[in-house]
Short mmCIF file of C-alpha atoms in Angstrom, two decimals:
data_model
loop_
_atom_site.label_atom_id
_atom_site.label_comp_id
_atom_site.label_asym_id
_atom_site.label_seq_id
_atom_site.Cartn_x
_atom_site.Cartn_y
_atom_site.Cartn_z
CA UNK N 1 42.56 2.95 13.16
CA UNK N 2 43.43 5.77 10.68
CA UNK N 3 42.80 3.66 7.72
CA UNK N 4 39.77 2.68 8.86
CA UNK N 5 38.50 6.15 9.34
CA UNK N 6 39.21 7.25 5.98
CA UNK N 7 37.23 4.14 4.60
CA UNK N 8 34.84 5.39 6.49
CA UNK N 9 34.82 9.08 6.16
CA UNK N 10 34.92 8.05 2.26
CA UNK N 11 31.68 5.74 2.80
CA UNK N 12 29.73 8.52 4.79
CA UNK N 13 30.84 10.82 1.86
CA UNK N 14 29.16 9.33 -0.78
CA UNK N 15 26.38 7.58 0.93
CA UNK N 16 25.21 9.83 4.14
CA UNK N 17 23.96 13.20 4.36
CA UNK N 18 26.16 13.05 8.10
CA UNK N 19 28.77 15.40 6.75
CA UNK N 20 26.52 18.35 5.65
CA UNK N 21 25.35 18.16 9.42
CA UNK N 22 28.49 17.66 11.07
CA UNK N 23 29.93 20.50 8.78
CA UNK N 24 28.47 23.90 10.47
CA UNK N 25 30.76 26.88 10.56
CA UNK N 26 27.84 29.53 11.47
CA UNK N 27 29.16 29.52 15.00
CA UNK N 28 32.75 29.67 14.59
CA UNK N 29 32.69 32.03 11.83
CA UNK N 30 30.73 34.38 13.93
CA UNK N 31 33.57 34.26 16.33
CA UNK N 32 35.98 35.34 14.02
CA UNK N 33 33.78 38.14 12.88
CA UNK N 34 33.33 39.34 16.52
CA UNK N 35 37.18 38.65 17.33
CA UNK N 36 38.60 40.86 14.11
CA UNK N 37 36.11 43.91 14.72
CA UNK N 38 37.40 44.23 18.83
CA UNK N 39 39.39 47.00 19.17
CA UNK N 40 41.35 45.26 21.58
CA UNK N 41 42.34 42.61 18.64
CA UNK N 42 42.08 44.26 15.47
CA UNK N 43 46.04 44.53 15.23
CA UNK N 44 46.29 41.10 16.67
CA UNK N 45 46.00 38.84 13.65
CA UNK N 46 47.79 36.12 15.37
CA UNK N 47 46.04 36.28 19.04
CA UNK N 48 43.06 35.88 16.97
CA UNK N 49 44.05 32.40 15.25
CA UNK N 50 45.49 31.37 18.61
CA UNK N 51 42.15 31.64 19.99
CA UNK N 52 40.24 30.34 17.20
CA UNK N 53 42.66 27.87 15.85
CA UNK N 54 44.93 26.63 18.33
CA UNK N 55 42.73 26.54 21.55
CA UNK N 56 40.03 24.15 19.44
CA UNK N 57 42.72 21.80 18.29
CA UNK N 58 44.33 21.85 21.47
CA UNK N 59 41.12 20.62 23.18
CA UNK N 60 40.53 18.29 20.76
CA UNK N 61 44.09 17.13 21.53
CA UNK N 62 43.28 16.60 25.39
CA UNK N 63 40.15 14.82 24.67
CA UNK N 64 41.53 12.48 22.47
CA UNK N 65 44.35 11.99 25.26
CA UNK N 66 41.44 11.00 27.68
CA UNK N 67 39.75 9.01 25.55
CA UNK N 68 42.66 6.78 23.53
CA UNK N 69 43.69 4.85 26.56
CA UNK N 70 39.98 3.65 27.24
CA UNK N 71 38.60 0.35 25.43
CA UNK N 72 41.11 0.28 23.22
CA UNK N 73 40.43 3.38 21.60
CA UNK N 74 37.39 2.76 20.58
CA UNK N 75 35.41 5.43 22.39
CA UNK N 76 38.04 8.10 20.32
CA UNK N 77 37.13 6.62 16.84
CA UNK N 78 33.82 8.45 16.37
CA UNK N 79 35.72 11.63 17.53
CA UNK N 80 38.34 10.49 14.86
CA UNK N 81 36.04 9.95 11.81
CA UNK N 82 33.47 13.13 12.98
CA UNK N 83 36.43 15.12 13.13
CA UNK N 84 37.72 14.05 9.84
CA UNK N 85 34.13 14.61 8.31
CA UNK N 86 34.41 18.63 9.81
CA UNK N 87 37.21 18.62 8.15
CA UNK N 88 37.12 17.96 4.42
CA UNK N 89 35.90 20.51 2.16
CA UNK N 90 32.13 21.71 1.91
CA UNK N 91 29.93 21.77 -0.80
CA UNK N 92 29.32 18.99 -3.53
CA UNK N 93 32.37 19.77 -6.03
CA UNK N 94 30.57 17.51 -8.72
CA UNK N 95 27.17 18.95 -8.58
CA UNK N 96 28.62 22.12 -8.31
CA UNK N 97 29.94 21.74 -11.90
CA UNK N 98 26.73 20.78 -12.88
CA UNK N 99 25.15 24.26 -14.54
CA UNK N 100 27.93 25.30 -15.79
CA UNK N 101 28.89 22.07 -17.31
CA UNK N 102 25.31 21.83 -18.92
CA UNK N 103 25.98 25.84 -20.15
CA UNK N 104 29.46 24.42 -21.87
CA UNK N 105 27.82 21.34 -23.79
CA UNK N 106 25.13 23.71 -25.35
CA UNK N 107 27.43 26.09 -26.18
CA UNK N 108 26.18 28.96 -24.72
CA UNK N 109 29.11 31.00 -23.11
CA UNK N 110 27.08 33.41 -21.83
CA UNK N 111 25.15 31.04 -19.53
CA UNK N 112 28.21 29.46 -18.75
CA UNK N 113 30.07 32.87 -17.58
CA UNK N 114 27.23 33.30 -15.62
CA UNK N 115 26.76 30.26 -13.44
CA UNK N 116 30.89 30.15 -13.47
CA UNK N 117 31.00 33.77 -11.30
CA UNK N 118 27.74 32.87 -9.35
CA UNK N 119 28.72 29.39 -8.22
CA UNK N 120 32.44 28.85 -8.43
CA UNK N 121 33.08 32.58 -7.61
CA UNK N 122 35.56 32.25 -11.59
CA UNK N 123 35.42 35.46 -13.52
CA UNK N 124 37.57 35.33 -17.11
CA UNK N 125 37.89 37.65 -20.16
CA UNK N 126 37.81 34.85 -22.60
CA UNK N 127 36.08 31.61 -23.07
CA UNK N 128 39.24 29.97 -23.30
CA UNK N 129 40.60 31.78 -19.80
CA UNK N 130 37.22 30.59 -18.14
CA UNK N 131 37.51 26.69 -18.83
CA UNK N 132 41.16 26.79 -18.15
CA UNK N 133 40.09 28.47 -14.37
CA UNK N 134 37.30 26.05 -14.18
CA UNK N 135 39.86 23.09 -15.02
CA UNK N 136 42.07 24.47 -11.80
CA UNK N 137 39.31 25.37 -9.63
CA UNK N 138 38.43 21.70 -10.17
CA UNK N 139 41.88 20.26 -9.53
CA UNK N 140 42.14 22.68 -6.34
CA UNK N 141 39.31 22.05 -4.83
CA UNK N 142 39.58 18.43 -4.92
CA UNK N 143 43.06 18.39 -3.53
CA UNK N 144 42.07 21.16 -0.71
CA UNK N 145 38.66 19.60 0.19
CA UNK N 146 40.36 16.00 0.00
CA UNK N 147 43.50 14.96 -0.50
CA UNK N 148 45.12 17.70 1.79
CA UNK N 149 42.68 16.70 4.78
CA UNK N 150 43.44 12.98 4.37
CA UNK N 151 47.58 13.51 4.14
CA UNK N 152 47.56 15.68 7.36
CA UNK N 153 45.43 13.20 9.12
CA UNK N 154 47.18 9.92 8.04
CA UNK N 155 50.05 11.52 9.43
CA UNK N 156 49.62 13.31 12.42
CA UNK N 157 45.26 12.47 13.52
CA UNK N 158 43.05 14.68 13.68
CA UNK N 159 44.57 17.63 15.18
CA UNK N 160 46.11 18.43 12.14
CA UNK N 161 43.11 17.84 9.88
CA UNK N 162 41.37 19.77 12.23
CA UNK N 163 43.98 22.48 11.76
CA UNK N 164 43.98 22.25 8.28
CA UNK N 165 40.42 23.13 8.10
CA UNK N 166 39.87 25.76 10.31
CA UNK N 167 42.88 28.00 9.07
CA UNK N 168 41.19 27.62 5.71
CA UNK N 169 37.86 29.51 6.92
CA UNK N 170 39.85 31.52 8.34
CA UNK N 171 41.26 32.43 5.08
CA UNK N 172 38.31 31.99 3.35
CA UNK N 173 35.50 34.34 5.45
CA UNK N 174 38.20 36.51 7.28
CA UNK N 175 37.78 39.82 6.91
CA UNK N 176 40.37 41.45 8.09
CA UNK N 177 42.96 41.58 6.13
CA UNK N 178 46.02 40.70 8.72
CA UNK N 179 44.75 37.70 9.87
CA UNK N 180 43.64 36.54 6.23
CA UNK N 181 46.98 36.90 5.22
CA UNK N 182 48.55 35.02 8.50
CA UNK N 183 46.19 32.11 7.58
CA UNK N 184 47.43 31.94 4.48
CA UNK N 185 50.56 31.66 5.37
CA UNK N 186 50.00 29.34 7.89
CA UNK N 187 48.21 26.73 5.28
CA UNK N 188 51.05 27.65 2.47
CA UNK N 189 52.94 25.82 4.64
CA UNK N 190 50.31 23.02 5.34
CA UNK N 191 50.13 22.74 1.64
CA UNK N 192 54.00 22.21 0.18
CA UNK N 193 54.16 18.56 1.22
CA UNK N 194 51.15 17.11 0.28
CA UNK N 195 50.79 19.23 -2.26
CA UNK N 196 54.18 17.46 -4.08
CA UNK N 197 53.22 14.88 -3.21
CA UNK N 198 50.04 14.38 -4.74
CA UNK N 199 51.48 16.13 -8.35
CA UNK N 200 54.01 13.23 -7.92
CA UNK N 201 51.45 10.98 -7.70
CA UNK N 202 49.93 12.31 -10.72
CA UNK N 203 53.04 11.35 -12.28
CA UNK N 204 52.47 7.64 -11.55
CA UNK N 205 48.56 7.81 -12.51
CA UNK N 206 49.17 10.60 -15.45
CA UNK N 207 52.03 11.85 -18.00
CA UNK N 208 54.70 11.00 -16.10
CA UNK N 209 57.67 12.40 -18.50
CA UNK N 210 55.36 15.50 -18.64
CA UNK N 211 55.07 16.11 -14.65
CA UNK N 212 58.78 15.37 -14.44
CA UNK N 213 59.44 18.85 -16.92
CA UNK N 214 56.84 21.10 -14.29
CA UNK N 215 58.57 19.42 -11.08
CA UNK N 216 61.83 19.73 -12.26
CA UNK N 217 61.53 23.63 -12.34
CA UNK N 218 58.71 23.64 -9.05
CA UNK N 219 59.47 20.93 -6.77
CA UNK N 220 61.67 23.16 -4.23
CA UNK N 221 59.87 26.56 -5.42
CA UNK N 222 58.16 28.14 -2.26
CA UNK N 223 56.84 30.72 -3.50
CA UNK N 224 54.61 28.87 -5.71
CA UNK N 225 51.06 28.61 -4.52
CA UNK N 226 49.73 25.07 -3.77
CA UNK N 227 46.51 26.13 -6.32
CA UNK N 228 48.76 27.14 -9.17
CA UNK N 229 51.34 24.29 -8.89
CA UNK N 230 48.38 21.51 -8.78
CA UNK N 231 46.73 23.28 -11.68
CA UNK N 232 49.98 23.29 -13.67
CA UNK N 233 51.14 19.53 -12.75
CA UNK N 234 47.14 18.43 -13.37
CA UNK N 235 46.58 19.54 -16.28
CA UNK N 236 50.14 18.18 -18.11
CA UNK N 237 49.57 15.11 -16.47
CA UNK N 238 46.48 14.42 -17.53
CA UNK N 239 47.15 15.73 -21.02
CA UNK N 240 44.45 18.11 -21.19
CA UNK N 241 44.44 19.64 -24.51
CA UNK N 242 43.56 22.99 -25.96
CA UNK N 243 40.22 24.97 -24.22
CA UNK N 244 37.04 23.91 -26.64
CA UNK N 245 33.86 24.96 -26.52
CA UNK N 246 31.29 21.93 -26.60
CA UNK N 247 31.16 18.59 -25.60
CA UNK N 248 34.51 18.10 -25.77
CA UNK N 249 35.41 21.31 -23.50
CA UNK N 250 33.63 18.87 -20.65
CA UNK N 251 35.28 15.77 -21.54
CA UNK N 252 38.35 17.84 -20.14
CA UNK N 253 36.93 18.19 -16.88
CA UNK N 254 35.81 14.31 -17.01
CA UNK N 255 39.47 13.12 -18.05
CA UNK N 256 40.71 15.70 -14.78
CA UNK N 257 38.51 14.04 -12.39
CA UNK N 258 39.55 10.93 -13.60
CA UNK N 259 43.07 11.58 -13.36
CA UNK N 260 41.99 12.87 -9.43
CA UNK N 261 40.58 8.98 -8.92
CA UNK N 262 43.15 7.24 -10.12
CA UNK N 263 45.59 9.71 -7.65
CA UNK N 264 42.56 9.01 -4.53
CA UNK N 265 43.45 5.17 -5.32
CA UNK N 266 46.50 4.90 -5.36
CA UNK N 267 46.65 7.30 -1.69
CA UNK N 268 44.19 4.17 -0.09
CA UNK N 269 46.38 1.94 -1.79
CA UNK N 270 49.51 3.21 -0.24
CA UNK N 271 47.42 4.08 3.04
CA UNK N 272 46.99 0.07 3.14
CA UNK N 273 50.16 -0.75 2.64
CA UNK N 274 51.49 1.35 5.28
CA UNK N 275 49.37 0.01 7.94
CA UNK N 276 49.92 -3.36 6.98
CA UNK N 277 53.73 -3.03 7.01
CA UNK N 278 55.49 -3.74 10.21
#
């Protein structure tokens, strides 16, 4: 049944607007909000994320308990692919891209700083610094919103995409400071697995001799963040050249998300495999 849901969580993806309903974090992030400012919890960063993190999963868990036993499953696959759909990353990465891609082409760095900081939060001092940060927001996004979700689900269901996903809005809109840093620690260690394992699948897809120089040096590091090793591996791999301002600057972002659907393949490929293995 896994595979199946990814097929289609990928299908909904690209042809439903399902996912931008399914994906509403008004209510839960107003929990958090009201759960860091009690005075009773403010120096309880980790009571917080039980109650926000662990009770939701473990409900989910429960439910799905009920409900796998019953018709074969079947009434636990829309919980399965809705949960999966909460769970990869929000916005549209692509059209995202879009302004400041258009600023790049014409040139016009100015524009392009500007749409950067207002709608991929990137700040540089250089125009070479800003399309290199661009080129790893890219790469980290897709593997956070993505490849991350899928890995944790394949594996373990839903709980764990589920987790995934929720201790990254913590991170992400928490505002105190304890229990941003707990959730980050928390998804570090969500992230070194699949992480690896998707730069070694860049390997296969990409440069491999180059990948095999950064992993060689990074594959047991943990204090390297997931974001900086995926930018590192991505952009060797796919032998992204010198920052350019232009036409070609973009064609560096187009070769990148090509080298992230080649990696997406080969994932379903070896998702397939696995299931069909005895």
């Amino acid at each position: 049944m896994s595979f199946l849901v990814l097929l289609l969580a990928v299908w909904i993806e690209k042809f439903s607007a399902l996912r931008h309903r399914v994906q509403r974090d008004e209510g839960w992030v107003r929990e958090l909000h009201k759960l860091e400012a009690s005075p009773r919890l403010v120096n309880r960063p980790w009571l917080i994320l039980v109650v926000l993190v662990l009770l939701p999963v473990a409900l989910l868990g429960l439910l799905l308990l009920v409900l796998e036993p019953v018709a074969y499953g079947l009434l636990a696959l829309p919980v399965h692919l809705l949960v999966v759909i909460y769970s990869l990353g929000r916005g549209d990465l692509l059209a995202g891209l879009g302004p400041f891609r258009d600023a790049w082409r014409r040139e016009d760095l100015q524009a392009a700083a500007h749409v950067a900081e207002r709608d991929l939060g990137i700040c540089a001092d250089s125009a070479d610094q800003l399309l290199e940060r661009v080129q790893g927001h890219l790469l980290w996004e897709a593997y956070q919103s993505f490849f991350a979700v899928i890995f944790w689900y394949f594996l373990l269901g839903p709980v764990a995409a589920l987790s995934y996903r929720l201790l990254a809005l913590a991170e992400e809109h928490g505002q105190n400071p304890a229990v941003v840093e707990r959730a980050a620690q928390l998804r570090h260690a969500f992230d070194w697995v699949p992480v690896r394992l998707l730069a070694a699948s860049f390997a296969l897809v990409g440069n491999f001799v180059a990948v095999g120089r950064v992993m060689l040096h990074e594959l047991l590091n943990w204090n390297i963040s997931a974001a900086r090793l995926i930018e590192k591996v991505g952009l060797v791999a796919g032998e992204i050249p010198a920052p350019v301002v232009g036409p070609d600057g973009i064609n560096s972002l187009d070769r990148i998300w090509e080298l992230l659907l080649r990696a997406a393949v080969l994932w379903y490929a070896g998702f397939a495999l696995w299931t069909v293995l005895p």
